[in-house]
Amino acid sequence: MGIGQEYREYNAWLQPHSYRFKEPFRLNTSPEVPMVARDECKAGMERLFGSGIWQEDAKKSVTLHINSQLPAEGYRLTNGSNGIAVEGGSQNGILYGVFGLLRALGIGQFDEGTVAESAPAVERRVINQWDRADGTVERGYAGNSIFFKDDRLDFNPERIRDYARLLASIGINVIAINNVNVTESSARLLTAEALPKVAELADIFRPYGIRLALSVHFESPVLLGGLQTSDPLDKRVAAWWNAKTQEIYQAIPDFSGYLMKADSEFRGGPASLGRTQADGANMLARAVAPFGGVVYWRCFIYNCMQDWRDTDTDRPKAAYDLFKPQDGLFEKNVILQVKNGPSDFQVREPNSPLLGAMKHTREALELQITQEYTGHQIDLYNLAVQWEEVFSFPVNRNQVLRDLIGNEIDTVAAVSNVGDDENWTGHTLAQANLYSFGRLAWNPRLTAREITDEWIKLTFGTEPEVVEKLTDIMMSSRGAYEKYNAPLGIGWMVNINLHYGPSPDGYEFMKWGTYHRANRVAIGVDRTSRGTGFTKQYDPYLTEIFDSRETCPEELLLYFHRLPYTYVLKSGKTLLQHIYDTHFEGVQEVERFIALWETLKAKLPGTTFVSVKQRLLKQLENAEEWRDVINTFFYRLTGTTDEKGRKIYE
Ligand code: BDP
C-alpha cells in the first residue's frame, strides 16, 4: 500500500495511511484507562483506516483495559473473534499497548488469532536533549531547540505535545531537557522564578508517561545559593541541595532526577575539590532519594589536556581507571551513565570495558542519536546497524552486552537528534534513528533489519518496491560511511570541533588525547597488554582476543594495534591497499544510493524525495572529499601507489 494523501514529514512514523479494513469497530474503555490512551487509539485507527473505522453499532470492538497481572509497563494485544483487546499493566502500559497495536496494524502484522505480549527490558528509557538555554542545540543538526529561546524556557505546547507523542509511541519514559554542559543560565532552571515553567513542561509530558529530568551545574550551590563552596562533603552544600530538591518535587512530584557531567571538559566536579565521584554523586542521591528520584552521573571523564608528546596516558582507559575502584561506594539511586564506546561516539569502537564491570553499581548505557561523528544528518547513517553491534558485543566468554540490559544495566539513554526543523531531524531519514533508539531501549533483541523495516512501513507504507530499496539503502548506509571515514577503528580523522569532514591530522597535535601517530611505515596506538594496557580492562577472555592481531576483530584492528601499512589482512590485501579500496568503494556506495533513490521518485512524497536527494548529493561530495583526503594522506606518507592505478592526488 502506498503513501497516504495526508503524508507530512512532521508526522514522522505516526503517518496517515489509507489501509482497507474488513469491518468497523466500536471503542470500549474501562474508566481507569487514561484519556490519552483512548484518544491515541481513536485517532490512530482513523489515521490508518479512515474515520469509517469507528461505528457505534459495530459488531466488533477494540477494548482497552488494565490488567494488573501484566508487568507495569507491559501490554498484551489479542485479536479475537469479538474484536481486539489491549490490556496494559498500568496506565502507561495501556498507552504502550495502544501504540503497539497501531504499529502492528501499520506494518500488517496483526491478523485475527494473533496474541502479542511485550514489556520493556529496562525501567528507564531516557532521552537527553543537548539543548542550550540560548536556544541553540549542542551537536544539533535539525535547527534550534524546541524548548529554549533567549536564555529561558520558551516553547510551543502543541509542538512539545507532539514530541511527547512521538517519544511515548516508542516507549521513552524520561527526558532530560537541557544540555549536560550546563551554563549559568541553564543552571537557573532550578530557581523559584524558573521552576513554574519547568513544571508546565512536566505537565505536558506526564500524560504520555514521560518524566522530566534536569542537567544540573555542579557549582549550583555557589551560583544560585550564594555559598562559598560546592564541596559535596560540606554540610551547608548538602543542605542547600536538599532544600532545592524539595522545592523541585513540590512543583514536579514525579521528577526523575538530576543528570550530571562533572570533572569533564573544563567542568567543575568533586575531583577538583579533592573529593571522589562517589562523594559527589551520593550527596545528590541522598537529596532525591526520599522522593524516589535518581542521579544520572556521567562517566565521560578524561584528561582533555593531554599533550600529544605524552605517550603514557591513553584516553580510552580513563573512565574505567577512575570508576572501577569506586564500585560499591555509590548510593542505590546513583546510575553511572557510560557512553557505548571508550573514546567518544566514533563510527567504530569496541564497547566500553566499564559496561558490566561495576558489579555493585547501577549503570546506564549512553548512545548518541544526533549524528555528531556520523554525518551531521547530512550523510545518511542508520544507527540501528551500529547499535545492534553494540548490543551484540561480548562482555566475557558467555555474555554479550544485550544480556546485561535489564540486569546490571537498568537504564538506556541517548542524546536526541531533534530540533525545530519541520521534520524534527533535518534529514527526514534520520527520523529512523530516533525511532530505532526507542525500539531498542524497549527491546534490545530486535534486529536493525526488523526495526528498519517497521520504520519504513510506518512512514512510507508497505509497497514492496519502496520497502525493499529503502531497506537496502538504509541497511548499507553505516557500512558506506565507515568505508570513506577513518579506517579500521582508528577514528578521529575529522575537522576539529566541527566533527564533520576529513582532517587526518586535525586532532593529532592538540591536547585532546586522541592520537593515531601515523608515520611513513605504521599507524595506530598499541593498546594491548604489551602497550598501554587498555585491553587489560576487559574480561581476560577478551583481553586475549584483542591482544592478538590474528584474533582481534579486523574492523577494530587499528583501535587496538599499531601496524605497518604492509600488514596483510584476512582478505589478502595490505592494510594500505585496504584503505585505498574501501575509500573508493564508499563513494561508489553513495552513488548507488542516489541511483536507487532516483528509481523511487514516483513512489515517495515529493518534498521528501527532493530534500533527501539534495542531502544524498551533498553526501556524495563529502564522501569524495573523504576519499581524496584520506587516500592522499596515506599516499604522501608511504609513497606507495594504488595497485589498481586509480587517481590518488599527490
Ligand atoms: C563530545 C561532544 C561534546 C559533548 C561531550 C559530552 O563533542 O559536545 O559535550 O561529548 O558528551 O562528544 O559531554
CSV table of C-alpha atoms in Angstrom, one decimal, residues 71-507:
chain,number,residue,atom,x,y,z
A,71,PRO,CA,4.3,-6.1,34.1
A,72,ALA,CA,3.7,-2.5,35.0
A,73,GLU,CA,4.7,-1.0,31.6
A,74,GLY,CA,3.9,-4.1,29.6
A,75,TYR,CA,0.9,-4.9,27.5
A,76,ARG,CA,-1.0,-7.7,25.8
A,77,LEU,CA,-2.8,-7.4,22.4
A,78,THR,CA,-5.4,-10.0,21.4
A,79,ASN,CA,-7.1,-10.1,18.1
A,80,GLY,CA,-10.1,-12.5,18.7
A,81,SER,CA,-13.4,-13.2,17.1
A,82,ASN,CA,-15.1,-10.5,19.1
A,83,GLY,CA,-12.6,-7.9,18.3
A,84,ILE,CA,-9.3,-6.5,19.6
A,85,ALA,CA,-8.3,-6.3,23.3
A,86,VAL,CA,-5.5,-4.1,24.6
A,87,GLU,CA,-4.5,-4.9,28.1
A,88,GLY,CA,-1.9,-2.8,30.0
A,89,GLY,CA,-0.2,-3.5,33.3
A,90,SER,CA,-0.7,0.1,34.3
A,91,GLN,CA,-1.9,3.4,32.7
A,92,ASN,CA,1.4,3.6,30.9
A,93,GLY,CA,1.2,0.0,29.9
A,94,ILE,CA,-2.2,0.7,28.2
A,95,LEU,CA,-0.7,3.6,26.3
A,96,TYR,CA,2.2,1.5,25.1
A,97,GLY,CA,-0.3,-1.2,24.2
A,98,VAL,CA,-2.2,1.2,22.1
A,99,PHE,CA,0.9,2.3,20.3
A,100,GLY,CA,1.9,-1.3,20.0
A,101,LEU,CA,-1.4,-2.1,18.4
A,102,LEU,CA,-1.1,0.8,15.9
A,103,ARG,CA,2.4,-0.4,15.0
A,104,ALA,CA,1.3,-4.0,14.5
A,105,LEU,CA,-1.6,-2.9,12.3
A,106,GLY,CA,0.5,-0.4,10.5
A,107,ILE,CA,3.0,-3.0,9.4
A,108,GLY,CA,0.3,-5.5,8.6
A,109,GLN,CA,1.2,-8.0,11.4
A,110,PHE,CA,-1.9,-8.3,13.4
A,111,ASP,CA,-4.3,-10.8,11.8
A,112,GLU,CA,-7.2,-12.4,13.6
A,113,GLY,CA,-6.0,-15.0,16.1
A,114,THR,CA,-2.8,-13.1,17.0
A,115,VAL,CA,-1.8,-12.6,20.6
A,116,ALA,CA,1.2,-10.4,21.3
A,117,GLU,CA,2.8,-9.6,24.6
A,118,SER,CA,5.5,-7.1,25.3
A,119,ALA,CA,7.3,-5.4,28.2
A,120,PRO,CA,10.3,-3.1,28.3
A,121,ALA,CA,13.7,-4.6,29.0
A,122,VAL,CA,14.7,-1.7,31.2
A,123,GLU,CA,13.0,0.5,33.7
A,124,ARG,CA,14.4,3.8,32.3
A,125,ARG,CA,14.4,4.7,28.6
A,126,VAL,CA,15.8,8.2,28.6
A,127,ILE,CA,16.3,11.0,26.1
A,128,ASN,CA,19.0,13.6,26.7
A,129,GLN,CA,18.4,16.9,25.0
A,130,TRP,CA,21.6,18.8,24.5
A,131,ASP,CA,19.6,22.0,24.2
A,132,ARG,CA,21.1,25.2,25.5
A,133,ALA,CA,19.2,27.9,27.2
A,134,ASP,CA,20.1,30.3,24.4
A,135,GLY,CA,18.0,28.2,22.0
A,136,THR,CA,20.9,26.5,20.2
A,137,VAL,CA,21.5,22.8,20.4
A,138,GLU,CA,24.9,21.4,21.1
A,139,ARG,CA,25.7,18.9,18.3
A,140,GLY,CA,22.3,19.6,16.9
A,141,TYR,CA,21.7,19.4,13.1
A,142,ALA,CA,17.9,20.0,12.9
A,143,GLY,CA,17.5,23.6,13.7
A,144,ASN,CA,17.1,25.3,17.1
A,145,SER,CA,15.7,24.0,20.4
A,146,ILE,CA,12.0,23.3,20.7
A,147,PHE,CA,12.4,24.0,24.4
A,148,PHE,CA,14.5,27.1,24.9
A,149,LYS,CA,15.0,30.6,23.5
A,150,ASP,CA,16.7,33.7,24.7
A,151,ASP,CA,18.1,32.2,27.9
A,152,ARG,CA,14.8,30.7,29.1
A,153,LEU,CA,12.3,28.1,28.5
A,154,ASP,CA,10.1,29.2,25.7
A,155,PHE,CA,8.1,26.5,23.9
A,156,ASN,CA,5.1,25.9,21.8
A,157,PRO,CA,3.0,23.5,23.9
A,158,GLU,CA,1.5,21.9,20.8
A,159,ARG,CA,4.9,21.0,19.4
A,160,ILE,CA,6.0,19.7,22.8
A,161,ARG,CA,2.9,17.5,23.0
A,162,ASP,CA,3.6,16.2,19.5
A,163,TYR,CA,7.2,15.3,20.6
A,164,ALA,CA,5.8,13.6,23.7
A,165,ARG,CA,3.5,11.5,21.5
A,166,LEU,CA,6.4,10.5,19.2
A,167,LEU,CA,8.5,9.6,22.3
A,168,ALA,CA,5.7,7.7,24.0
A,169,SER,CA,5.0,5.8,20.8
A,170,ILE,CA,8.5,4.3,21.0
A,171,GLY,CA,8.4,3.8,24.8
A,172,ILE,CA,10.6,6.6,26.1
A,173,ASN,CA,9.7,7.4,29.7
A,174,VAL,CA,12.3,10.0,30.8
A,175,ILE,CA,13.6,13.2,29.2
A,176,ALA,CA,16.4,15.5,30.4
A,177,ILE,CA,15.6,18.7,28.7
A,178,ASN,CA,18.8,20.7,28.9
A,179,ASN,CA,22.4,20.1,27.8
A,180,VAL,CA,24.9,18.3,30.1
A,181,ASN,CA,27.2,21.3,29.6
A,182,VAL,CA,25.2,23.4,32.0
A,183,THR,CA,25.8,27.1,31.7
A,184,GLU,CA,25.0,29.7,34.3
A,185,SER,CA,21.7,30.5,32.6
A,186,SER,CA,20.6,26.9,32.3
A,187,ALA,CA,21.7,26.3,35.9
A,188,ARG,CA,18.9,28.9,36.7
A,189,LEU,CA,16.3,26.4,35.7
A,190,LEU,CA,16.4,25.4,39.4
A,191,THR,CA,15.4,28.8,40.7
A,192,ALA,CA,12.0,29.7,42.1
A,193,GLU,CA,11.4,32.0,39.1
A,194,ALA,CA,12.1,29.3,36.5
A,195,LEU,CA,10.5,26.3,38.2
A,196,PRO,CA,6.9,27.0,37.3
A,197,LYS,CA,7.8,26.9,33.6
A,198,VAL,CA,9.7,23.6,34.1
A,199,ALA,CA,6.6,22.3,35.8
A,200,GLU,CA,4.4,23.3,32.8
A,201,LEU,CA,6.7,21.3,30.6
A,202,ALA,CA,6.5,18.3,33.0
A,203,ASP,CA,2.7,18.6,32.9
A,204,ILE,CA,2.7,18.2,29.1
A,205,PHE,CA,4.9,15.2,29.2
A,206,ARG,CA,3.2,13.5,32.1
A,207,PRO,CA,0.1,12.1,30.4
A,208,TYR,CA,2.4,10.4,27.9
A,209,GLY,CA,4.2,8.6,30.7
A,210,ILE,CA,7.3,10.7,30.4
A,211,ARG,CA,9.1,12.1,33.5
A,212,LEU,CA,11.3,15.1,33.4
A,213,ALA,CA,15.0,15.2,34.4
A,214,LEU,CA,17.3,18.2,34.5
A,215,SER,CA,21.1,18.5,33.9
A,216,VAL,CA,22.4,20.4,36.8
A,217,HIS,CA,25.5,22.5,37.4
A,218,PHE,CA,27.9,21.1,39.9
A,219,GLU,CA,28.5,24.6,41.3
A,220,SER,CA,24.9,25.4,41.7
A,221,PRO,CA,25.3,26.0,45.5
A,222,VAL,CA,27.7,28.8,44.7
A,223,LEU,CA,26.0,30.1,41.6
A,224,LEU,CA,22.5,30.0,42.9
A,225,GLY,CA,22.8,29.6,46.6
A,226,GLY,CA,25.5,32.2,47.4
A,227,LEU,CA,27.6,29.6,49.2
A,228,GLN,CA,31.4,29.8,49.2
A,229,THR,CA,31.9,26.2,48.0
A,230,SER,CA,30.1,23.3,46.3
A,231,ASP,CA,32.1,20.7,48.2
A,232,PRO,CA,29.8,17.7,48.5
A,233,LEU,CA,31.1,16.9,52.0
A,234,ASP,CA,30.2,20.4,53.3
A,235,LYS,CA,27.0,20.2,55.3
A,236,ARG,CA,25.7,23.5,54.0
A,237,VAL,CA,26.1,22.3,50.5
A,238,ALA,CA,24.1,19.2,51.1
A,239,ALA,CA,21.5,21.2,53.0
A,240,TRP,CA,21.2,23.5,50.0
A,241,TRP,CA,20.7,20.6,47.6
A,242,ASN,CA,18.2,19.0,50.0
A,243,ALA,CA,16.1,22.2,50.2
A,244,LYS,CA,16.3,22.8,46.4
A,245,THR,CA,15.3,19.2,45.7
A,246,GLN,CA,12.3,19.5,48.0
A,247,GLU,CA,11.3,22.7,46.1
A,248,ILE,CA,11.6,20.9,42.8
A,249,TYR,CA,9.5,17.9,43.9
A,250,GLN,CA,6.8,20.3,45.2
A,251,ALA,CA,6.5,21.6,41.6
A,252,ILE,CA,7.1,18.3,39.9
A,253,PRO,CA,6.1,15.4,42.1
A,254,ASP,CA,7.3,12.8,39.6
A,255,PHE,CA,10.6,14.5,38.8
A,256,SER,CA,13.0,11.8,37.5
A,257,GLY,CA,16.2,13.2,38.9
A,258,TYR,CA,19.5,15.0,38.2
A,259,LEU,CA,21.8,14.4,35.3
A,260,MET,CA,25.4,15.5,36.0
A,261,LYS,CA,28.5,16.0,33.9
A,262,ALA,CA,31.2,16.7,36.4
A,263,ASP,CA,35.0,16.9,36.2
A,264,SER,CA,34.9,16.7,32.4
A,265,GLU,CA,36.0,19.0,29.7
A,266,PHE,CA,36.6,22.0,31.9
A,267,ARG,CA,33.5,21.5,34.1
A,268,GLY,CA,33.9,21.6,37.9
A,269,GLY,CA,33.3,18.5,39.9
A,270,PRO,CA,34.2,16.7,43.1
A,271,ALA,CA,37.7,15.8,41.9
A,272,SER,CA,38.5,19.5,41.5
A,273,LEU,CA,37.8,19.8,45.2
A,274,GLY,CA,39.7,16.7,46.2
A,275,ARG,CA,36.6,14.6,46.6
A,276,THR,CA,35.7,11.3,44.8
A,277,GLN,CA,33.0,10.8,42.2
A,278,ALA,CA,31.1,8.8,44.8
A,279,ASP,CA,31.2,11.7,47.2
A,280,GLY,CA,29.6,14.0,44.6
A,281,ALA,CA,27.0,11.6,43.3
A,282,ASN,CA,26.0,10.3,46.7
A,283,MET,CA,25.3,13.8,48.1
A,284,LEU,CA,22.9,14.4,45.2
A,285,ALA,CA,21.4,10.9,45.5
A,286,ARG,CA,20.6,11.5,49.2
A,287,ALA,CA,18.7,14.6,48.2
A,288,VAL,CA,16.5,12.9,45.7
A,289,ALA,CA,16.1,9.6,47.4
A,290,PRO,CA,13.2,10.5,49.7
A,291,PHE,CA,11.2,11.4,46.6
A,292,GLY,CA,12.1,8.3,44.6
A,293,GLY,CA,14.5,10.2,42.3
A,294,VAL,CA,17.8,9.1,40.8
A,295,VAL,CA,21.1,10.7,39.9
A,296,TYR,CA,22.4,10.0,36.4
A,297,TRP,CA,26.1,10.5,36.8
A,298,ARG,CA,28.1,10.6,33.6
A,299,CYS,CA,31.4,8.7,33.3
A,300,PHE,CA,32.7,10.6,30.3
A,301,ILE,CA,35.7,11.9,32.3
A,302,TYR,CA,39.2,12.1,30.9
A,303,ASN,CA,42.1,14.4,30.7
A,304,CYS,CA,41.3,16.7,27.8
A,305,MET,CA,44.6,18.5,28.2
A,306,GLN,CA,46.8,15.5,27.4
A,307,ASP,CA,49.8,16.6,25.5
A,308,TRP,CA,50.5,14.7,22.2
A,309,ARG,CA,54.0,14.2,23.4
A,310,ASP,CA,52.7,12.2,26.3
A,311,THR,CA,52.5,8.6,25.2
A,312,ASP,CA,51.8,7.0,28.6
A,313,THR,CA,48.3,8.4,29.0
A,314,ASP,CA,45.7,6.6,26.9
A,315,ARG,CA,42.3,8.3,26.8
A,316,PRO,CA,40.1,5.2,26.5
A,317,LYS,CA,41.4,3.9,29.8
A,318,ALA,CA,40.3,7.0,31.8
A,319,ALA,CA,36.7,6.1,32.8
A,320,TYR,CA,37.4,2.6,33.9
A,321,ASP,CA,40.5,3.7,35.9
A,322,LEU,CA,38.5,6.3,37.7
A,323,PHE,CA,35.3,4.5,38.4
A,324,LYS,CA,36.1,0.8,38.8
A,325,PRO,CA,37.9,1.3,42.1
A,326,GLN,CA,34.8,3.1,43.4
A,327,ASP,CA,32.4,0.2,42.6
A,328,GLY,CA,30.2,-0.5,45.6
A,329,LEU,CA,30.6,3.0,47.1
A,330,PHE,CA,27.7,4.6,45.3
A,331,GLU,CA,24.2,5.0,46.8
A,332,LYS,CA,21.5,2.7,45.3
A,333,ASN,CA,19.8,5.5,43.4
A,334,VAL,CA,23.0,6.6,41.6
A,335,ILE,CA,23.1,5.4,38.0
A,336,LEU,CA,26.5,5.7,36.3
A,337,GLN,CA,26.0,6.7,32.7
A,338,VAL,CA,28.6,5.2,30.4
A,339,LYS,CA,29.0,6.0,26.7
A,340,ASN,CA,28.9,2.9,24.5
A,341,GLY,CA,32.5,3.4,23.3
A,342,PRO,CA,35.5,4.2,25.5
A,343,SER,CA,36.6,7.0,23.2
A,344,ASP,CA,33.6,9.1,22.2
A,345,PHE,CA,30.7,8.1,19.8
A,346,GLN,CA,33.1,7.2,17.0
A,347,VAL,CA,31.9,5.3,13.9
A,348,ARG,CA,33.7,2.2,15.1
A,349,GLU,CA,34.8,1.5,18.7
A,350,PRO,CA,34.8,-1.5,21.0
A,351,ASN,CA,32.3,-1.3,23.8
A,352,SER,CA,33.5,0.5,27.0
A,353,PRO,CA,35.1,-2.0,29.4
A,354,LEU,CA,33.2,-0.2,32.2
A,355,LEU,CA,29.9,-1.5,30.9
A,356,GLY,CA,29.2,-4.6,33.1
A,357,ALA,CA,32.4,-4.2,35.1
A,358,MET,CA,30.6,-2.5,38.0
A,359,LYS,CA,29.1,-5.4,39.9
A,360,HIS,CA,27.7,-3.3,42.8
A,361,THR,CA,26.7,-0.2,41.0
A,362,ARG,CA,23.8,0.6,38.6
A,363,GLU,CA,24.7,1.6,35.1
A,364,ALA,CA,23.1,3.3,32.2
A,365,LEU,CA,24.2,2.8,28.6
A,366,GLU,CA,24.5,6.1,26.8
A,367,LEU,CA,24.1,6.2,23.0
A,368,GLN,CA,24.2,9.2,20.7
A,369,ILE,CA,21.3,9.6,18.2
A,370,THR,CA,22.4,13.0,17.0
A,371,GLN,CA,25.0,12.4,14.2
A,372,GLU,CA,28.0,14.2,15.7
A,373,TYR,CA,30.7,12.0,14.2
A,374,THR,CA,28.4,10.2,11.9
A,375,GLY,CA,27.5,12.7,9.2
A,376,HIS,CA,25.6,15.6,10.8
A,377,GLN,CA,22.3,14.4,9.5
A,378,ILE,CA,23.5,15.4,6.0
A,379,ASP,CA,25.1,12.0,5.4
A,380,LEU,CA,22.8,9.0,5.8
A,381,TYR,CA,23.7,6.8,8.7
A,382,ASN,CA,21.3,4.2,10.0
A,383,LEU,CA,22.4,4.0,13.7
A,384,ALA,CA,20.4,0.8,14.3
A,385,VAL,CA,23.0,-1.1,12.5
A,386,GLN,CA,25.7,0.1,14.8
A,387,TRP,CA,23.6,-0.3,17.9
A,388,GLU,CA,22.8,-3.9,17.1
A,389,GLU,CA,26.6,-4.4,17.1
A,390,VAL,CA,26.9,-2.6,20.4
A,391,PHE,CA,24.3,-4.9,22.0
A,392,SER,CA,26.0,-7.9,20.5
A,393,PHE,CA,29.5,-7.0,21.6
A,394,PRO,CA,30.9,-9.6,24.1
A,395,VAL,CA,31.4,-8.8,27.8
A,396,ASN,CA,33.0,-12.2,28.5
A,397,ARG,CA,33.1,-15.7,27.1
A,398,ASN,CA,29.4,-16.3,27.8
A,399,GLN,CA,27.7,-12.9,27.7
A,400,VAL,CA,27.2,-10.0,25.3
A,401,LEU,CA,26.1,-6.6,26.3
A,402,ARG,CA,22.5,-7.3,25.5
A,403,ASP,CA,22.4,-9.9,28.3
A,404,LEU,CA,23.2,-7.2,30.8
A,405,ILE,CA,20.4,-4.9,29.7
A,406,GLY,CA,17.7,-5.1,32.3
A,407,ASN,CA,20.1,-6.6,34.8
A,408,GLU,CA,23.3,-4.7,35.7
A,409,ILE,CA,22.3,-2.0,33.1
A,410,ASP,CA,18.9,-0.8,34.1
A,411,THR,CA,18.8,2.4,32.0
A,412,VAL,CA,19.3,3.1,28.4
A,413,ALA,CA,19.8,6.8,27.5
A,414,ALA,CA,20.6,8.7,24.3
A,415,VAL,CA,21.3,12.1,23.0
A,416,SER,CA,18.4,13.4,20.9
A,417,ASN,CA,18.7,14.3,17.3
A,418,VAL,CA,15.6,16.6,17.3
A,419,GLY,CA,15.3,20.3,16.7
A,420,ASP,CA,12.7,22.8,15.5
A,421,ASP,CA,13.0,21.8,11.8
A,422,GLU,CA,9.6,21.0,10.4
A,423,ASN,CA,10.6,17.3,10.0
A,424,TRP,CA,12.3,17.2,13.5
A,425,THR,CA,15.6,15.7,12.4
A,426,GLY,CA,16.9,17.7,9.4
A,427,HIS,CA,17.4,14.6,7.2
A,428,THR,CA,14.0,13.0,7.0
A,429,LEU,CA,15.5,9.5,7.0
A,430,ALA,CA,17.3,10.4,10.3
A,431,GLN,CA,13.8,10.1,11.9
A,432,ALA,CA,14.6,6.4,11.8
A,433,ASN,CA,17.4,6.9,14.3
A,434,LEU,CA,15.1,8.3,16.9
A,435,TYR,CA,12.6,5.5,16.2
A,436,SER,CA,15.3,2.8,16.4
A,437,PHE,CA,16.6,4.1,19.7
A,438,GLY,CA,13.2,3.9,21.4
A,439,ARG,CA,12.5,0.4,20.0
A,440,LEU,CA,16.0,-0.9,21.0
A,441,ALA,CA,15.8,0.6,24.5
A,442,TRP,CA,12.5,-1.2,24.9
A,443,ASN,CA,13.7,-4.4,23.3
A,444,PRO,CA,17.4,-4.8,22.6
A,445,ARG,CA,16.8,-8.2,21.0
A,446,LEU,CA,15.2,-6.6,17.9
A,447,THR,CA,17.5,-6.6,14.9
A,448,ALA,CA,18.4,-3.5,12.9
A,449,ARG,CA,16.6,-5.0,9.9
A,450,GLU,CA,13.4,-5.6,11.8
A,451,ILE,CA,13.3,-2.1,13.2
A,452,THR,CA,14.3,-0.5,9.8
A,453,ASP,CA,11.5,-2.5,8.2
A,454,GLU,CA,9.0,-1.3,10.7
A,455,TRP,CA,10.1,2.3,10.4
A,456,ILE,CA,9.9,2.3,6.6
A,457,LYS,CA,6.5,0.7,6.6
A,458,LEU,CA,5.0,3.0,9.2
A,459,THR,CA,6.5,6.1,7.5
A,460,PHE,CA,6.2,5.3,3.8
A,461,GLY,CA,3.8,2.5,3.5
A,462,THR,CA,4.1,-1.2,2.7
A,463,GLU,CA,4.6,-1.2,-1.1
A,464,PRO,CA,7.2,-3.9,-1.7
A,465,GLU,CA,9.5,-1.9,-4.0
A,466,VAL,CA,9.7,1.0,-1.6
A,467,VAL,CA,10.4,-1.3,1.3
A,468,GLU,CA,13.0,-3.3,-0.5
A,469,LYS,CA,15.0,-0.5,-1.9
A,470,LEU,CA,14.8,1.7,1.1
A,471,THR,CA,15.9,-1.2,3.3
A,472,ASP,CA,18.8,-1.8,1.0
A,473,ILE,CA,19.9,1.9,1.2
A,474,MET,CA,19.4,2.2,5.0
A,475,MET,CA,21.0,-1.2,5.9
A,476,SER,CA,24.1,-0.3,3.8
A,477,SER,CA,24.4,3.3,5.0
A,478,ARG,CA,26.5,2.7,8.1
A,479,GLY,CA,29.0,0.5,6.1
A,480,ALA,CA,29.3,3.1,3.4
A,481,TYR,CA,30.0,5.9,5.8
A,482,GLU,CA,32.6,3.8,7.6
A,483,LYS,CA,34.3,2.9,4.4
A,484,TYR,CA,35.0,6.5,3.4
A,485,ASN,CA,35.8,7.5,7.0
A,486,ALA,CA,38.9,6.8,9.2
A,487,PRO,CA,40.0,3.2,8.6
A,488,LEU,CA,39.6,0.2,10.9
A,489,GLY,CA,38.5,1.9,14.1
A,490,ILE,CA,41.3,4.5,14.2
A,491,GLY,CA,38.7,7.2,14.5
A,492,TRP,CA,39.0,11.0,14.9
A,493,MET,CA,40.3,12.0,11.5
A,494,VAL,CA,37.7,14.8,11.5
A,495,ASN,CA,37.8,18.5,11.3
A,496,ILE,CA,38.4,19.7,14.9
A,497,ASN,CA,35.4,21.0,16.9
A,498,LEU,CA,33.0,20.6,14.0
A,499,HIS,CA,33.5,16.9,13.6
A,500,TYR,CA,32.3,16.8,10.0
A,501,GLY,CA,34.5,16.2,7.0
A,502,PRO,CA,38.1,14.8,6.9
A,503,SER,CA,41.2,16.2,8.6
A,504,PRO,CA,43.6,13.3,9.2
A,505,ASP,CA,45.9,15.3,11.4
A,506,GLY,CA,43.2,17.6,12.8
A,507,TYR,CA,43.5,16.3,16.4
